[in-house]
Amino acid sequence: DGGITQSPKYLFRKEGQNVTLSCEQNLNHDAMYWYRQDPGQGLRLIYYSQIVNDFQKGDIAEGYSVSREKKESFPLTVTSAQKNPTAFYLCASSIRPTSYEQYFGPGTRLTVT
Amino acid sequence: KQEVTQIPAALSVPEGENLVLNCSFTDSAIYNLQWFRQDPGKGLTSLLLIQSSQREQTSGRLNASLDKSSGRSTLYIAASQPGDSATYLCAVYSNAGGTSYGKLTFGQGTILTVHP
């Protein structure tokens, strides 16, 4: 089956700890994206990557870091510098950076206490 | 900076009713507009996409319209069913500014509940 997988579905961490969210795609897509969703708000772009070994900050990149060492994988690290990390995180991919058609993963709900 | 607003934030209707969800955006220079469905705790499913040159798109009981000049779109759902209960998100694809790539900007969503 082709698609995007995110793991785990639920993640719990103590405040002050870094945590890494996984995103894998087997669609052979060049571009990948991370979004954050808070209750009553739309999705906000954290980081995006147009190609392997390249990534750019989105609208709310502070307190987050990413890597893109492989085409299939775009992990997101939520660092202790992120003031309000509790949220629902969605990963997406598109066949190329200029494509508007993004495919979304099932999401990871992160709770930090 | 593109901003997308959806009204109402929540809507509860009885089964069988026709309903309209509204979406407005501040910059009319868009490539397209999409409507997504999101079930609780899940990812997004694309429902309809309207290119900037189009006025509407239809899929089954769903009809989406676009008035680019006024910065508005509506999603019409006919004969609503309990299975339609979900959050509906509107997103516009427009130039990211300073790059050749576009960017999806999302509204905050409308939570729809259809009760039997």
GROMACS .gro file of C-alpha atoms in nm:
model
  229
    1ASP     CA    1   0.000   0.000   0.000
    2GLY     CA    2   0.131   0.343  -0.089
    3GLY     CA    3   0.093   0.622   0.158
    4ILE     CA    4   0.229   0.819   0.449
    5THR     CA    5   0.282   0.671   0.791
    6GLN     CA    6   0.334   0.857   1.114
    7SER     CA    7   0.433   0.699   1.437
    8PRO     CA    8   0.344   0.678   1.710
    9LYS     CA    9  -0.023   0.778   1.706
   10TYR     CA   10  -0.001   0.908   2.064
   11LEU     CA   11   0.312   1.035   2.236
   12PHE     CA   12   0.357   1.153   2.592
   13ARG     CA   13   0.662   1.338   2.721
   14LYS     CA   14   0.772   1.532   3.022
   15GLU     CA   15   0.843   1.900   2.989
   16GLY     CA   16   1.207   1.970   2.905
   17GLN     CA   17   1.258   1.657   2.697
   18ASN     CA   18   1.317   1.656   2.323
   19VAL     CA   19   1.096   1.421   2.125
   20THR     CA   20   1.112   1.304   1.764
   21LEU     CA   21   0.806   1.233   1.551
   22SER     CA   22   0.842   0.994   1.261
   23CYS     CA   23   0.708   1.048   0.908
   24GLU     CA   24   0.768   0.800   0.627
   25GLN     CA   25   0.628   0.794   0.273
   26ASN     CA   26   0.656   0.536  -0.003
   27LEU     CA   27   0.494   0.751  -0.271
   28ASN     CA   28   0.828   0.856  -0.419
   29HIS     CA   29   0.735   1.217  -0.351
   30ASP     CA   30   1.003   1.484  -0.357
   31ALA     CA   31   0.841   1.732  -0.116
   32MET     CA   32   0.742   1.675   0.246
   33TYR     CA   33   0.578   1.899   0.504
   34TRP     CA   34   0.510   1.921   0.877
   35TYR     CA   35   0.203   2.096   1.012
   36ARG     CA   36   0.078   2.164   1.360
   37GLN     CA   37  -0.292   2.171   1.446
   38ASP     CA   38  -0.436   2.316   1.767
   39PRO     CA   39  -0.803   2.296   1.874
   40GLY     CA   40  -1.014   2.546   1.684
   41GLN     CA   41  -0.727   2.639   1.456
   42GLY     CA   42  -0.629   2.540   1.110
   43LEU     CA   43  -0.305   2.372   1.016
   44ARG     CA   44   0.008   2.582   1.045
   45LEU     CA   45   0.325   2.501   0.852
   46ILE     CA   46   0.629   2.419   1.065
   47TYR     CA   47   0.891   2.305   0.812
   48TYR     CA   48   0.899   2.179   0.459
   49SER     CA   49   1.151   2.001   0.242
   50GLN     CA   50   1.159   2.025  -0.136
   51ILE     CA   51   1.430   1.765  -0.189
   52VAL     CA   52   1.666   1.542   0.003
   53ASN     CA   53   1.918   1.727   0.222
   54ASP     CA   54   1.721   2.050   0.192
   55PHE     CA   55   1.454   2.204   0.413
   56GLN     CA   56   1.307   2.546   0.490
   57LYS     CA   57   1.130   2.702   0.784
   58GLY     CA   58   0.758   2.749   0.767
   59ASP     CA   59   0.550   2.993   0.966
   60ILE     CA   60   0.612   2.851   1.314
   61ALA     CA   61   0.955   2.684   1.306
   62GLU     CA   62   1.081   2.809   1.643
   63GLY     CA   63   1.144   2.523   1.883
   64TYR     CA   64   1.142   2.258   1.610
   65SER     CA   65   1.409   2.093   1.396
   66VAL     CA   66   1.397   1.853   1.101
   67SER     CA   67   1.626   1.647   0.881
   68ARG     CA   68   1.583   1.499   0.534
   69GLU     CA   69   1.858   1.245   0.484
   70LYS     CA   70   1.640   1.010   0.282
   71LYS     CA   71   1.366   1.082   0.032
   72GLU     CA   72   1.122   0.862   0.223
   73SER     CA   73   1.176   1.009   0.568
   74PHE     CA   74   1.123   1.353   0.725
   75PRO     CA   75   1.144   1.331   1.105
   76LEU     CA   76   1.043   1.625   1.323
   77THR     CA   77   1.209   1.695   1.657
   78VAL     CA   78   1.016   1.898   1.910
   79THR     CA   79   1.277   2.054   2.133
   80SER     CA   80   1.251   2.182   2.488
   81ALA     CA   81   1.260   2.533   2.343
   82GLN     CA   82   0.909   2.491   2.204
   83LYS     CA   83   0.691   2.668   2.459
   84ASN     CA   84   0.361   2.495   2.386
   85PRO     CA   85   0.441   2.159   2.227
   86THR     CA   86   0.112   1.983   2.306
   87ALA     CA   87  -0.069   1.958   1.972
   88PHE     CA   88  -0.168   1.733   1.685
   89TYR     CA   89   0.111   1.703   1.428
   90LEU     CA   90   0.043   1.616   1.064
   91CYS     CA   91   0.294   1.520   0.800
   92ALA     CA   92   0.223   1.555   0.430
   93SER     CA   93   0.396   1.500   0.100
   94SER     CA   94   0.357   1.610  -0.261
   95ILE     CA   95   0.504   1.468  -0.579
   96ARG     CA   96   0.706   1.784  -0.637
   97PRO     CA   97   0.745   2.115  -0.454
   98THR     CA   98   0.524   2.300  -0.702
   99SER     CA   99   0.238   2.055  -0.669
  100TYR     CA  100  -0.064   2.174  -0.474
  101GLU     CA  101  -0.186   1.819  -0.416
  102GLN     CA  102  -0.062   1.719  -0.073
  103TYR     CA  103  -0.124   1.377   0.080
  104PHE     CA  104  -0.159   1.370   0.456
  105GLY     CA  105  -0.057   1.113   0.714
  106PRO     CA  106  -0.281   1.007   1.004
  107GLY     CA  107  -0.113   1.240   1.252
  108THR     CA  108   0.058   1.212   1.591
  109ARG     CA  109  -0.095   1.360   1.903
  110LEU     CA  110   0.180   1.484   2.133
  111THR     CA  111   0.107   1.561   2.496
  112VAL     CA  112   0.373   1.725   2.710
  113THR     CA  113   0.317   1.757   3.085
  114LYS     CA  114  -0.008   3.756   0.402
  115GLN     CA  115  -0.287   3.521   0.309
  116GLU     CA  116  -0.548   3.457   0.577
  117VAL     CA  117  -0.837   3.213   0.558
  118THR     CA  118  -1.147   3.232   0.776
  119GLN     CA  119  -1.428   2.981   0.806
  120ILE     CA  120  -1.778   3.046   0.934
  121PRO     CA  121  -1.942   2.905   1.134
  122ALA     CA  122  -1.691   2.746   1.373
  123ALA     CA  123  -1.945   2.476   1.457
  124LEU     CA  124  -2.275   2.364   1.313
  125SER     CA  125  -2.529   2.111   1.437
  126VAL     CA  126  -2.813   2.005   1.208
  127PRO     CA  127  -3.073   1.729   1.190
  128GLU     CA  128  -3.029   1.454   0.938
  129GLY     CA  129  -3.160   1.535   0.591
  130GLU     CA  130  -3.100   1.907   0.608
  131ASN     CA  131  -2.911   2.093   0.335
  132LEU     CA  132  -2.631   2.309   0.468
  133VAL     CA  133  -2.368   2.561   0.364
  134LEU     CA  134  -2.020   2.612   0.502
  135ASN     CA  135  -1.840   2.936   0.429
  136CYS     CA  136  -1.478   3.018   0.364
  137SER     CA  137  -1.320   3.357   0.294
  138PHE     CA  138  -0.964   3.451   0.206
  139THR     CA  139  -0.786   3.785   0.204
  140ASP     CA  140  -0.565   3.763  -0.107
  141SER     CA  141  -0.750   3.677  -0.426
  142ALA     CA  142  -0.428   3.580  -0.608
  143ILE     CA  143  -0.475   3.208  -0.553
  144TYR     CA  144  -0.399   2.909  -0.773
  145ASN     CA  145  -0.678   2.697  -0.630
  146LEU     CA  146  -0.895   2.628  -0.329
  147GLN     CA  147  -0.954   2.293  -0.163
  148TRP     CA  148  -1.205   2.156   0.083
  149PHE     CA  149  -1.087   1.882   0.316
  150ARG     CA  150  -1.262   1.656   0.562
  151GLN     CA  151  -1.102   1.557   0.891
  152ASP     CA  152  -1.244   1.292   1.121
  153PRO     CA  153  -1.152   1.319   1.492
  154GLY     CA  154  -0.787   1.234   1.552
  155LYS     CA  155  -0.726   1.158   1.185
  156GLY     CA  156  -0.549   1.307   0.888
  157LEU     CA  157  -0.707   1.509   0.607
  158THR     CA  158  -0.902   1.377   0.312
  159SER     CA  159  -0.940   1.599   0.008
  160LEU     CA  160  -1.304   1.643  -0.095
  161LEU     CA  161  -1.306   1.898  -0.373
  162LEU     CA  162  -1.054   2.118  -0.550
  163ILE     CA  163  -1.149   2.426  -0.750
  164GLN     CA  164  -0.893   2.581  -0.980
  165SER     CA  165  -0.876   2.959  -0.981
  166SER     CA  166  -1.033   2.969  -1.328
  167GLN     CA  167  -1.332   2.759  -1.221
  168ARG     CA  168  -1.654   2.864  -1.049
  169GLU     CA  169  -1.761   2.536  -0.893
  170GLN     CA  170  -1.697   2.167  -0.851
  171THR     CA  171  -1.936   1.888  -0.763
  172SER     CA  172  -1.890   1.543  -0.614
  173GLY     CA  173  -2.197   1.348  -0.517
  174ARG     CA  174  -2.389   1.544  -0.253
  175LEU     CA  175  -2.112   1.804  -0.228
  176ASN     CA  176  -2.088   2.121  -0.430
  177ALA     CA  177  -1.819   2.383  -0.382
  178SER     CA  178  -1.826   2.728  -0.538
  179LEU     CA  179  -1.553   2.986  -0.575
  180ASP     CA  180  -1.579   3.362  -0.618
  181LYS     CA  181  -1.216   3.459  -0.643
  182SER     CA  182  -1.274   3.831  -0.685
  183SER     CA  183  -1.465   3.856  -0.359
  184GLY     CA  184  -1.243   3.604  -0.180
  185ARG     CA  185  -1.519   3.360  -0.095
  186SER     CA  186  -1.601   2.993  -0.128
  187THR     CA  187  -1.894   2.788  -0.007
  188LEU     CA  188  -1.932   2.416   0.044
  189TYR     CA  189  -2.289   2.297   0.001
  190ILE     CA  190  -2.385   1.959   0.145
  191ALA     CA  191  -2.718   1.822   0.031
  192ALA     CA  192  -2.934   1.585   0.235
  193SER     CA  193  -2.689   1.563   0.523
  194GLN     CA  194  -2.628   1.230   0.696
  195PRO     CA  195  -2.479   1.139   1.037
  196GLY     CA  196  -2.177   1.004   0.851
  197ASP     CA  197  -2.105   1.358   0.731
  198SER     CA  198  -2.016   1.457   1.088
  199ALA     CA  199  -1.656   1.576   1.081
  200THR     CA  200  -1.445   1.890   1.066
  201TYR     CA  201  -1.437   2.057   0.726
  202LEU     CA  202  -1.130   2.259   0.637
  203CYS     CA  203  -1.087   2.508   0.359
  204ALA     CA  204  -0.738   2.575   0.221
  205VAL     CA  205  -0.609   2.806  -0.050
  206TYR     CA  206  -0.296   2.743  -0.253
  207SER     CA  207  -0.116   3.065  -0.335
  208ASN     CA  208   0.231   3.196  -0.394
  209ALA     CA  209   0.452   3.166  -0.088
  210GLY     CA  210   0.617   3.499  -0.161
  211GLY     CA  211   0.976   3.523  -0.272
  212THR     CA  212   0.979   3.169  -0.409
  213SER     CA  213   0.851   2.985  -0.712
  214TYR     CA  214   0.659   2.748  -0.488
  215GLY     CA  215   0.308   2.772  -0.360
  216LYS     CA  216   0.181   2.729  -0.010
  217LEU     CA  217  -0.137   2.591   0.142
  218THR     CA  218  -0.304   2.824   0.392
  219PHE     CA  219  -0.579   2.666   0.602
  220GLY     CA  220  -0.887   2.802   0.771
  221GLN     CA  221  -0.963   2.698   1.125
  222GLY     CA  222  -1.235   2.458   1.019
  223THR     CA  223  -1.606   2.408   1.076
  224ILE     CA  224  -1.707   2.125   1.309
  225LEU     CA  225  -2.020   1.968   1.165
  226THR     CA  226  -2.249   1.743   1.364
  227VAL     CA  227  -2.543   1.578   1.190
  228HIS     CA  228  -2.776   1.414   1.439
  229PRO     CA  229  -3.029   1.142   1.353
   0.00000   0.00000   0.00000
